[in-house]
Every structure is written in C-alpha cells, then in structure tokens.
XYZ file of C-alpha atoms in Angstrom:
597
model
C 29.524 27.446 -11.459
C 27.340 24.848 -13.112
C 28.715 22.099 -10.931
C 28.037 24.104 -7.804
C 24.467 24.662 -8.878
C 23.943 21.008 -9.606
C 25.311 19.921 -6.234
C 23.064 22.312 -4.333
C 20.087 20.597 -2.703
C 16.717 22.306 -3.047
C 14.942 22.100 0.308
C 11.953 24.329 -0.444
C 9.455 21.459 -0.704
C 10.757 19.568 2.331
C 8.569 21.536 4.822
C 5.538 20.893 2.624
C 6.161 17.130 2.576
C 6.777 16.987 6.336
C 3.667 19.038 7.142
C 1.502 16.958 4.782
C 2.734 13.769 6.462
C 2.154 15.210 9.945
C -1.398 16.223 8.977
C -2.156 12.729 7.637
C -0.908 11.170 10.875
C -2.943 13.570 12.993
C -6.090 13.041 10.940
C -5.892 9.281 11.577
C -6.497 9.867 15.317
C -8.400 13.179 15.502
C -12.200 13.390 15.303
C -13.676 14.522 12.012
C -14.610 17.960 13.363
C -11.063 18.576 14.594
C -9.652 17.535 11.225
C -11.990 20.007 9.486
C -10.915 22.728 11.913
C -7.267 21.918 11.189
C -7.974 22.238 7.473
C -9.562 25.660 7.956
C -6.697 26.862 10.177
C -4.047 25.776 7.675
C -5.905 27.428 4.791
C -6.265 30.671 6.765
C -2.590 30.583 7.710
C -1.665 30.100 4.056
C -3.686 33.156 3.054
C -2.082 35.290 5.775
C 1.430 34.180 4.812
C 0.791 34.813 1.120
C -0.466 38.343 1.890
C 2.652 39.064 3.941
C 4.866 37.603 1.223
C 3.336 39.842 -1.443
C 3.913 42.903 0.735
C 7.587 41.994 1.244
C 7.955 41.220 -2.456
C 6.735 44.716 -3.384
C 9.129 46.212 -0.832
C 12.011 44.327 -2.507
C 13.701 43.204 0.679
C 17.443 42.689 0.123
C 17.398 39.510 2.182
C 16.471 36.484 0.118
C 15.412 34.477 3.177
C 12.794 37.062 4.149
C 11.300 36.851 0.670
C 11.226 33.067 0.271
C 10.466 31.844 3.797
C 6.847 33.117 3.952
C 6.136 31.723 0.486
C 7.563 28.310 1.473
C 5.487 28.253 4.650
C 2.368 29.338 2.733
C 2.760 26.540 0.204
C 3.299 24.027 3.018
C 0.114 25.179 4.771
C -1.822 24.973 1.505
C -0.727 21.377 0.863
C -1.444 20.485 4.494
C -4.957 21.930 4.152
C -5.542 19.776 1.044
C -4.497 16.615 2.912
C -6.673 17.543 5.900
C -9.685 18.204 3.644
C -9.434 14.802 1.957
C -8.861 13.092 5.305
C -11.965 14.752 6.775
C -14.077 13.670 3.795
C -12.848 10.076 4.121
C -13.267 9.980 7.894
C -16.960 10.914 7.905
C -18.304 7.705 6.260
C -15.599 5.581 7.877
C -16.476 6.625 11.431
C -20.166 7.500 11.186
C -21.423 5.303 8.313
C -23.505 2.127 8.446
C -20.430 -0.111 8.538
C -19.079 1.700 11.592
C -22.477 1.515 13.314
C -22.755 -2.217 12.669
C -19.209 -2.704 13.968
C -20.017 -0.747 17.126
C -22.950 -3.072 17.877
C -20.914 -6.147 16.793
C -23.713 -7.359 14.522
C -23.584 -10.426 12.300
C -23.822 -9.221 8.713
C -23.749 -10.418 5.128
C -21.539 -8.277 2.928
C -20.929 -7.930 -0.775
C -17.349 -6.731 -1.255
C -14.802 -5.913 -3.922
C -11.301 -7.252 -3.265
C -8.795 -4.389 -3.605
C -5.559 -6.107 -2.533
C -3.715 -9.393 -2.348
C -4.241 -11.750 0.609
C -1.699 -11.447 3.394
C -1.015 -14.338 5.737
C -1.390 -13.594 9.408
C 1.185 -14.694 11.962
C 0.815 -18.479 12.028
C 3.226 -21.373 12.171
C 1.774 -23.203 9.164
C 1.243 -21.589 5.799
C -1.555 -23.887 4.618
C -3.773 -23.831 7.736
C -3.337 -20.190 8.756
C -5.711 -17.263 8.522
C -5.497 -14.570 5.881
C -6.221 -10.848 5.811
C -7.772 -9.434 2.635
C -8.368 -5.689 2.058
C -11.756 -5.066 0.492
C -14.284 -2.356 -0.271
C -17.923 -2.777 0.709
C -20.525 -2.692 -2.077
C -23.574 -3.369 0.092
C -24.153 -4.733 3.576
C -27.170 -6.547 5.043
C -27.651 -6.021 8.779
C -30.804 -6.137 10.947
C -32.940 -6.937 7.923
C -31.795 -3.854 6.002
C -29.691 -3.718 2.846
C -27.480 -0.618 2.804
C -25.070 0.460 0.091
C -21.699 1.764 1.201
C -18.188 2.343 -0.120
C -16.308 1.927 3.129
C -13.084 -0.036 3.317
C -12.932 -3.100 5.552
C -10.390 -5.787 6.379
C -11.568 -9.377 5.909
C -9.984 -12.157 7.959
C -10.691 -15.756 7.091
C -9.240 -19.207 6.779
C -10.017 -21.753 4.099
C -10.362 -20.347 0.610
C -9.343 -16.764 1.375
C -5.798 -17.270 0.164
C -7.134 -17.911 -3.355
C -9.007 -14.632 -3.857
C -7.577 -12.145 -6.336
C -7.742 -8.403 -6.753
C -10.856 -7.278 -8.620
C -13.119 -10.144 -7.537
C -16.587 -9.437 -6.135
C -17.433 -11.792 -3.283
C -20.102 -12.426 -0.678
C -19.485 -13.647 2.839
C -21.008 -13.568 6.294
C -19.446 -12.857 9.630
C -19.281 -10.556 12.611
C -18.027 -7.011 12.350
C -15.562 -5.602 14.874
C -14.391 -2.048 15.359
C -11.069 -1.111 13.798
C -8.160 0.062 15.907
C -7.352 3.735 16.332
C -5.479 5.038 13.315
C -6.493 2.134 11.085
C -7.546 3.077 7.559
C -10.428 0.575 7.447
C -13.862 1.256 8.898
C -14.152 -2.195 10.494
C -12.736 -5.718 10.593
C -14.923 -8.610 9.455
C -14.164 -12.084 10.826
C -15.544 -14.195 7.988
C -17.449 -17.259 9.127
C -17.818 -18.704 5.627
C -15.493 -19.249 2.690
C -15.666 -16.639 -0.074
C -18.699 -17.008 -2.316
C -18.495 -15.531 -5.803
C -21.869 -14.491 -7.182
C -20.527 -13.400 -10.557
C -18.757 -15.292 -13.319
C -15.050 -15.767 -12.855
C -14.396 -14.762 -16.458
C -14.770 -11.125 -15.407
C -11.197 -11.214 -14.149
C -9.930 -14.079 -16.282
C -7.550 -11.898 -18.267
C -6.648 -9.575 -15.481
C -3.376 -9.310 -13.573
C -4.364 -12.110 -11.204
C -4.819 -14.584 -14.056
C -1.488 -13.549 -15.581
C 0.187 -14.213 -12.247
C -1.363 -17.685 -12.032
C -0.367 -18.575 -15.581
C 3.175 -17.336 -15.036
C 3.467 -19.355 -11.818
C 2.259 -22.457 -13.647
C 4.752 -21.838 -16.451
C 7.648 -21.794 -13.965
C 6.804 -25.075 -12.246
C 9.253 -27.019 -14.419
C 12.175 -25.134 -12.858
C 14.211 -27.009 -10.296
C 14.835 -26.103 -6.657
C 14.190 -22.673 -5.233
C 13.798 -21.004 -8.627
C 10.236 -22.297 -9.107
C 8.972 -20.433 -6.039
C 11.321 -17.442 -6.067
C 10.936 -16.382 -9.706
C 7.190 -15.519 -9.511
C 7.845 -13.574 -6.327
C 10.663 -11.512 -7.836
C 8.736 -10.746 -11.050
C 5.074 -10.399 -10.081
C 5.159 -10.408 -6.273
C 3.394 -13.794 -6.020
C 4.975 -15.563 -3.024
C 2.403 -18.358 -2.604
C 4.851 -20.965 -3.935
C 7.874 -19.641 -2.017
C 9.524 -22.176 0.280
C 9.215 -21.351 3.982
C 12.885 -22.066 4.591
C 13.948 -19.755 1.780
C 11.595 -17.072 3.081
C 13.249 -17.269 6.514
C 16.693 -17.151 4.895
C 15.784 -14.007 2.959
C 14.561 -12.357 6.157
C 17.865 -13.202 7.812
C 19.913 -11.739 4.967
C 17.739 -8.649 4.449
C 16.621 -9.537 0.909
C 12.858 -9.814 1.405
C 12.345 -6.696 -0.703
C 13.284 -8.788 -3.730
C 10.096 -10.879 -3.380
C 7.807 -7.874 -3.874
C 7.185 -5.396 -6.659
C 9.376 -2.618 -5.268
C 10.986 0.516 -6.545
C 14.049 -1.502 -7.591
C 11.961 -3.533 -10.043
C 10.403 -0.405 -11.514
C 13.817 1.270 -11.784
C 15.221 -1.695 -13.700
C 12.245 -1.779 -16.064
C 12.378 1.963 -16.619
C 16.170 1.978 -17.087
C 16.029 -0.903 -19.552
C 13.343 0.855 -21.592
C 15.353 4.091 -21.637
C 18.471 2.271 -22.849
C 16.441 0.454 -25.500
C 14.933 3.706 -26.729
C 18.311 5.438 -26.813
C 19.726 2.486 -28.758
C 17.326 3.331 -31.586
C 18.578 6.946 -31.376
C 15.281 8.366 -30.199
C 15.228 11.874 -28.784
C 15.480 12.237 -25.037
C 11.881 13.393 -24.657
C 10.535 10.617 -26.882
C 12.617 8.034 -25.008
C 11.286 9.296 -21.667
C 7.673 9.107 -22.877
C 8.205 5.600 -24.255
C 9.821 4.458 -20.994
C 6.965 5.870 -18.913
C 4.425 4.130 -21.145
C 6.300 0.848 -20.715
C 6.365 1.359 -16.943
C 2.606 1.971 -16.978
C 2.125 -1.265 -18.920
C 4.247 -3.123 -16.334
C 2.131 -1.680 -13.505
C -1.096 -2.760 -15.212
C 0.364 -6.205 -15.842
C 1.333 -6.961 -12.223
C -1.745 -5.238 -10.763
C -2.309 -1.509 -10.268
C -2.796 -1.611 -6.514
C -1.537 1.050 -4.123
C 1.799 -0.616 -3.332
C 2.695 -1.103 -7.011
C 1.791 2.489 -7.895
C 3.883 3.723 -4.991
C 6.805 1.561 -6.080
C 6.546 2.877 -9.639
C 6.676 6.495 -8.486
C 9.603 5.913 -6.121
C 11.482 3.837 -8.684
C 11.189 6.572 -11.299
C 12.493 9.165 -8.847
C 15.384 6.929 -7.770
C 16.406 6.281 -11.367
C 16.280 10.002 -12.124
C 18.532 10.672 -9.125
C 21.124 8.093 -10.202
C 21.170 8.948 -13.905
C 20.570 12.688 -13.876
C 23.114 13.556 -11.213
C 21.067 16.452 -9.810
C 20.243 15.720 -6.211
C 18.382 19.006 -5.732
C 15.816 18.312 -8.420
C 15.452 14.668 -7.413
C 14.755 15.637 -3.808
C 12.148 18.122 -5.004
C 10.506 15.437 -7.143
C 10.488 13.067 -4.172
C 8.809 15.661 -1.939
C 6.281 16.446 -4.662
C 5.508 12.727 -5.093
C 5.023 12.310 -1.330
C 2.674 15.291 -1.204
C 0.660 14.075 -4.199
C 0.298 10.537 -2.857
C -0.777 11.815 0.574
C -3.371 14.113 -1.001
C -4.772 11.219 -3.058
C -4.720 8.796 -0.109
C -4.163 10.347 3.355
C -4.108 6.881 4.936
C -0.641 6.307 3.428
C 0.779 8.324 6.307
C 0.138 5.317 8.576
C 1.627 2.777 6.148
C 4.973 1.263 7.131
C 5.550 0.194 3.525
C 5.129 3.774 2.344
C 7.567 4.982 5.010
C 10.201 2.414 4.012
C 9.748 3.238 0.330
C 10.202 6.969 0.931
C 13.227 6.464 3.199
C 14.934 4.129 0.720
C 14.364 6.587 -2.129
C 15.562 9.478 0.039
C 18.770 7.616 0.834
C 19.384 6.938 -2.864
C 18.641 10.565 -3.785
C 20.754 12.214 -1.088
C 23.483 9.756 -0.059
C 24.142 7.330 -2.930
C 26.141 9.640 -5.195
C 28.309 11.160 -2.399
C 29.143 7.703 -1.030
C 30.005 6.461 -4.526
C 32.275 9.481 -5.052
C 34.287 8.613 -1.920
C 35.695 5.448 -3.477
C 39.257 5.501 -4.869
C 39.857 6.162 -8.551
C 40.817 2.539 -9.281
C 37.352 1.270 -8.219
C 34.974 0.990 -11.228
C 31.989 3.313 -11.151
C 29.512 0.453 -11.475
C 30.985 -1.285 -8.429
C 30.928 1.947 -6.427
C 27.255 2.467 -7.304
C 26.434 -1.175 -6.525
C 27.801 -0.677 -2.999
C 26.544 2.872 -2.439
C 22.895 2.317 -3.413
C 22.027 -0.494 -0.927
C 24.170 1.128 1.761
C 22.364 4.469 1.377
C 18.959 2.773 1.488
C 19.823 0.664 4.534
C 21.186 3.613 6.496
C 17.766 5.270 6.506
C 15.583 2.140 6.592
C 17.568 0.438 9.379
C 15.871 2.142 12.373
C 12.393 1.348 11.029
C 13.271 -2.285 10.265
C 14.755 -2.746 13.743
C 11.555 -1.334 15.242
C 9.545 -3.960 13.365
C 11.946 -6.876 13.789
C 14.525 -6.479 16.586
C 17.452 -8.207 14.947
C 20.503 -7.109 12.974
C 21.339 -8.723 9.647
C 25.129 -8.712 9.648
C 25.553 -9.659 5.993
C 22.642 -7.714 4.532
C 24.814 -5.233 2.628
C 27.172 -7.929 1.321
C 24.266 -10.128 0.221
C 22.501 -7.288 -1.619
C 25.711 -6.294 -3.390
C 26.500 -9.862 -4.468
C 22.977 -10.648 -5.722
C 22.622 -7.325 -7.567
C 24.031 -8.647 -10.895
C 21.421 -11.443 -10.869
C 18.420 -9.260 -9.990
C 18.420 -7.387 -13.298
C 18.163 -10.544 -15.502
C 15.380 -11.899 -13.282
C 13.351 -8.690 -13.533
C 13.919 -7.975 -17.235
C 13.635 -11.495 -18.676
C 10.853 -12.426 -16.268
C 8.852 -9.351 -17.258
C 9.330 -10.253 -20.931
C 8.058 -13.775 -20.246
C 4.850 -12.722 -18.442
C 2.926 -11.515 -21.539
C 4.434 -14.279 -23.683
C 3.043 -17.076 -21.497
C -0.626 -16.738 -22.577
C 0.209 -15.693 -26.158
C 3.239 -17.770 -27.186
C 4.003 -20.327 -24.440
C 6.886 -21.953 -26.337
C 8.688 -18.630 -26.848
C 8.382 -17.903 -23.125
C 10.567 -20.890 -22.221
C 13.833 -19.124 -23.094
C 13.345 -15.968 -20.955
C 11.942 -18.115 -18.146
C 15.060 -20.315 -18.260
C 17.396 -17.303 -18.107
C 15.411 -15.651 -15.309
C 15.138 -18.958 -13.455
C 18.901 -19.517 -13.512
C 19.453 -16.035 -12.089
C 16.764 -16.589 -9.425
C 18.467 -19.851 -8.422
C 21.745 -17.949 -8.035
C 20.007 -15.372 -5.811
C 18.584 -18.147 -3.611
C 21.960 -19.917 -3.368
C 23.749 -16.716 -2.343
C 21.086 -15.942 0.269
C 21.341 -19.435 1.755
C 25.141 -19.247 1.829
C 25.173 -15.880 3.620
C 22.507 -17.025 6.090
C 24.706 -19.965 7.155
C 27.670 -17.754 8.014
C 28.389 -17.268 11.732
C 26.612 -14.284 13.249
C 24.254 -13.799 10.298
C 21.420 -12.682 12.574
C 22.258 -10.900 15.821
C 19.763 -9.857 18.522
C 19.026 -6.151 18.862
C 17.334 -4.134 21.634
C 13.607 -3.696 21.279
C 11.513 -0.548 21.355
C 12.839 3.027 21.467
C 16.233 1.880 22.747
C 16.851 -0.276 19.691
C 15.629 2.446 17.314
C 17.839 5.080 18.941
C 20.836 2.738 18.848
C 20.317 2.003 15.156
C 20.016 5.748 14.440
C 23.403 6.284 16.072
C 24.842 3.424 14.008
C 23.381 4.915 10.837
C 25.044 8.250 11.638
C 28.401 6.694 12.531
C 28.574 4.362 9.515
C 29.087 7.053 6.812
C 31.715 8.731 8.991
C 33.630 5.475 9.407
C 33.317 4.698 5.702
C 34.702 8.118 4.823
C 37.613 7.748 7.233
C 38.468 4.282 5.888
C 38.398 5.514 2.290
C 40.529 8.578 3.144
C 43.344 7.160 5.313
C 45.793 9.996 4.555
C 43.418 12.693 5.746
C 42.380 10.571 8.745
C 46.043 10.058 9.766
C 46.830 13.760 9.412
C 43.738 14.660 11.444
C 44.704 12.238 14.206
C 48.251 13.645 14.356
C 46.908 17.197 14.475
C 44.478 16.267 17.234
C 47.272 14.550 19.166
C 49.534 17.596 18.905
C 46.766 19.916 20.083
C 46.015 17.632 23.010
C 49.688 17.521 24.002
C 49.915 21.312 23.743
C 46.817 21.724 25.891
C 48.144 19.364 28.562
C 51.519 21.105 28.576
C 49.859 24.495 28.943
C 47.755 23.204 31.829
C 50.802 21.764 33.561
C 52.677 25.073 33.189
C 49.742 26.988 34.649
C 49.602 24.667 37.663
C 53.357 25.008 38.228
C 53.153 28.807 38.094
C 50.325 28.891 40.609
C 52.184 26.517 42.901
C 55.351 28.659 42.730
C 53.298 31.780 43.384
C 51.760 30.165 46.433
C 55.186 29.121 47.718
C 56.537 32.668 47.374
C 53.513 34.208 49.058
C 53.526 31.809 51.992
C 57.155 32.025 53.151
C 56.122 33.566 56.453
C 53.831 30.694 57.252
C 54.920 27.697 59.238
C 56.641 24.967 57.305
C 54.387 22.160 56.288
C 51.160 24.177 56.597
C 50.629 24.563 52.831
C 48.039 22.211 51.297
C 46.199 21.805 47.982
C 42.498 22.682 47.716
C 39.930 22.573 44.945
C 37.249 24.797 46.469
C 36.880 28.318 47.711
C 35.495 31.610 46.409
C 38.921 32.861 45.344
C 39.768 29.890 43.163
C 36.254 29.401 41.752
C 36.567 25.643 41.910
C 40.072 25.533 40.425
C 43.128 23.828 41.849
C 44.888 26.260 44.245
C 46.810 26.522 47.536
C 45.603 27.237 51.054
C 47.773 28.270 53.987
C 45.659 27.009 56.838
C 45.944 23.287 57.410
C 42.789 21.270 57.776
C 43.958 19.664 61.004
C 44.152 16.238 59.420
C 47.378 14.298 59.650
C 49.337 14.548 56.416
C 50.866 11.104 56.805
C 47.740 9.434 55.408
C 48.976 10.256 51.913
C 52.156 8.242 52.388
C 52.165 4.512 51.664
C 52.108 2.295 54.711
C 55.329 0.428 55.428
C 54.902 -3.310 55.355
C 54.950 -4.843 58.821
C 55.209 -8.484 59.550
C 52.593 -9.822 61.900
C 54.047 -11.523 65.030
C 53.888 -15.295 64.873
C 50.884 -16.760 66.550
C 51.787 -19.048 69.478
C 49.724 -22.185 69.683
C 49.719 -24.693 72.557
C 51.537 -27.977 72.104
C 49.834 -31.317 71.796
C 50.520 -32.128 75.486
C 48.612 -29.098 76.644
C 51.670 -27.171 77.874
C 52.390 -23.729 76.610
C 55.693 -23.376 74.815
C 58.432 -21.578 76.610
C 59.238 -18.155 75.506
C 62.632 -17.920 73.895
C-alpha cells in the first residue's frame, strides 16, 4: 500500500497554478480597473466556495469529490485574487506614472537608473558593434524641466559601452522614451543616445557578483581553445567571451542551456552539498539545511537576479523529484513554487524563460522516473536516468522551442546524454574556483584546470554532433509547427515504450491482427447471407434483373440488393476485349492509291 500511495500524483494544486498563470497573463493586457475587478470577483468567488464547502463538510457527504472540489476551487480563486491584486498595484505606476506619460509624448529625457539585469545582445550580425538591451529601474527622471522620482522598470537599448554594465550599477544617460508593447513588463523603452555615465564610485560594486565574474573570466584566459570562453558561461553565465561559432554549434545541438545558470546547475550544486553532508553522517534535516544554505551562497555569488532565483527554485524541486521518488509531493511543490513566484512577480507569466523552466521541471517530476523504469534490468540505473531526464525535459519544452526557433535538432538528446558526465565536473569544480580566485589565486588553478578540461570535452562533443548529417532540420513555423511538435512529443513516449517492451508489442499486434481478421470474416459472412436471402426472395423476377445498391430507406445506407434494374447496360462492368485497329492506308510515293487486296 505504501508504494501505491507514493506513486499517486497529487493534483490538488494544479488548478491553483493554472489559474494564477492565467490571471497573470490576463493582467498584462487588461486595464488596471479590469484587473482590480477581476481580483474582487475571484475573492468573492473564493468566499462563496468556502461557505459551500463548510456546509457540505458539516453534512458529511459520503462522496469525497463533493467535499474536496469546492475547497480546491476556493484555494485556486484565492491565489488568483492575490496575483491579480499585485498585478493591479504594479500596473498603476507602470501605465499612469510619469515614465509612461513621458513615453506617450516621446520626450527626450535624462534618467538616473539602477541596472537590475545583465546586458542582452540584440539581433545583430556582429557581436562587437551590435546594440544591447539592459533591464533597469528608474531612480529619477528629468523631463520638461522637472525632476521626478519613480520606481518604474524600463528597458535601455544602447550601443557602445552598454555591454560593460553590470547588475547593481547606478548610471545616468539621456535619450528618447518610447511606449512599451502590449504585455511588456516595462513601463517604457529608452533608446540611449549617450554611453552609460556612472556618477558614483565603481567600488560600490567592486566585490559584488559582477566583479567575481570578471575575475573568474580573467583567471580562465590561460585555457586553450573553446574552454576559455565556455567555462565562464557554464559556471557563472558570462558568455561575453564565448566564440560565435561555438555558440551557433550549441544552438544546433540543443545545448545552449548549459551556458546559463539553469536549474541543472543548481541541482548539481545542491546534490553535491547533500552528498557531502551525508558523508560526514549529518542528520537528514541538518544536511538539507546545510545544502540550502550552500545553494543560497551560490545564488548570491553568481548574482541574485530573477532568472537565477527561478533556476534555484526549479533545480531544488527537480532534485527532490529525482531523489525522493514521490512524484505527487514534487508536483505539489512545483505548483506551490509557481504560485509563489507569480504572486511575487506577476510579470513572470509573460516570460518565455519562466515557461521553459517550469516545463522542464514538470517533465522531470512527472515523466523522468516512469521513463527510467521502462528500461531493461541489465541497463544501469544511472544510464537510465541520464537518458530519461533530458528526454522528459525535451518532450515538454520542444513545442515552445520550435515556436521560437523553427528548426529540429536531430541529435539534441544524444548530445545532452553524452555531455552529461562532463557537466558535473564543470559546475562543481568551477563553482569551487570562483571564490578562490580573489582569495587564493594559486589554489584556484587546479579546479580551473579540471573544469576547463571538462568544458573542452563538452565543446568538442557539441562540434562533433553539429557536423553530423541532418543535425539541424527545418520545421514548420507558427501554430502548425507547434501542433506538429506536440504530436511528436505525445508519440515519442509511446514509441519508446513499445521499443523497450517488444514482447508485449508483438503480442498486441498479433491480437489486433486476429481481431481484424475475425471482423472481416464476420462482415463477409453477413454479406453472403444477405446476398443468398436476396437470391431466394427474387426467384420470380426476371433473370439478370438483380443488382447491388448502397442506398435506400430499407437498407439504411448498407450494401443490399434491388430487384428493379436501373436501365443501364450491365456490360460496362466487363473488361473490354482488345481490338486491333485496322491498318492505315497511305498513298504511295507516285501519288497512286494502293490496290486493295
């Protein structure tokens, strides 16, 4: 009975997570007043459902569904109301504040901002001369001779110098404000006309995460080949030194998630800390607390921005799903994490990165262990998990990735499975080297060398798989491509199961074949009986007047017999006898017609 309880999936928080996500998406496009009205309606609905649930609970209804369904719906409405309330509070200054007014009039302004994220290169052919997008938060804005303080979020776009800004810097710049697109989390977009100007001393962030990233990147410059650019990306998410060719290769092979601080990195850090704590025979609770503290230190080291915090939460849930073996609890934790993150930041509902992170974690929670259990007994458990985890994540992330980039990476699963043994040394030894670089540079050489060798192996495998024939195949764009990939994601587990269970698949095919033969034989017998019945009933009719028909009120569209001929000649059904055409007589060269024989 314990195993049955552990394998049962708890779906009670799934409606709450879905409703919270739907509310965050709606709030991104609805006016502020409509979002407030939605919040009030959801809160009122929660109160009504809770009152009905209490009445049914006192009546002690024998049906469990009638007792739990109103409570589940009430909790979902309550969480949805919380998301709508926060979204309405955020939307008021974003849409009606001074930044939005200046953007509506397209004024030239001077802004004092706080950088809250890493620069992201816009779509350009050249890395060095392109434009960059930097998320920032306004401190004050000068427009029309007035200095106004605001805390609205904006998106800065600029060229020279904007790729060097770091999270936590306070900068000044001038430019023209433009209105943000519908559904965008920022209040406006500022096209910077000047390079970033820093009014404060740079030492304010000298020992922050950005400085650690720079020092670690400088400490890895002695590595040869692709390792010098790939190692900082795999450890701290710094891809400024990554080779453009290697970046394209990793996109082709579906390994770009390795160059960002993702849930996989956090899972490896957390798992390594748990194993280390258990090695010293610490209690399970103490080991869990120590591992969480180490994960928090890792997050602070690489930069506690929104994407890193999200990756830490999803990585912890994924590790709990793989190690604990209880899919029901892990799914509940995932739903609770989604609800909490959406309440804290409703704009995450519009984030593609958040969607991919949730889908990958959901695949690991729900599908990874069943797929690993399908493998034969002679396959090692670690190999089964190494194949099942990336396959489960790709099955759910595939439709979204195809919608963003309409191409199919044929060797994505193989590449991720092959590079998996090298990812753990890169993450663990690279993370150990990051704090050692500013404190003990000579001691950091050894972990950097080990992590660099593993990063070089990852790059070599990615380049090898990208050169294979058919590594990147075109895929339909738009809804057609997404729907096609959804069908492929549904069919893939079925095919995998059939391949891994050939005996059952063969028996099922034989059983289906026998049933089909029996059905066809029964149909043939029924047709013969009807034909014989028609022959016996039509003996008095003239010979040759019986014909087949497929219509009529008596037969209801079935194949039957009719006695009255249609008047059409019956010989048209017979094959035509071959007839030789008579030879064509042509006149002779002298102009005389040939004599008939």
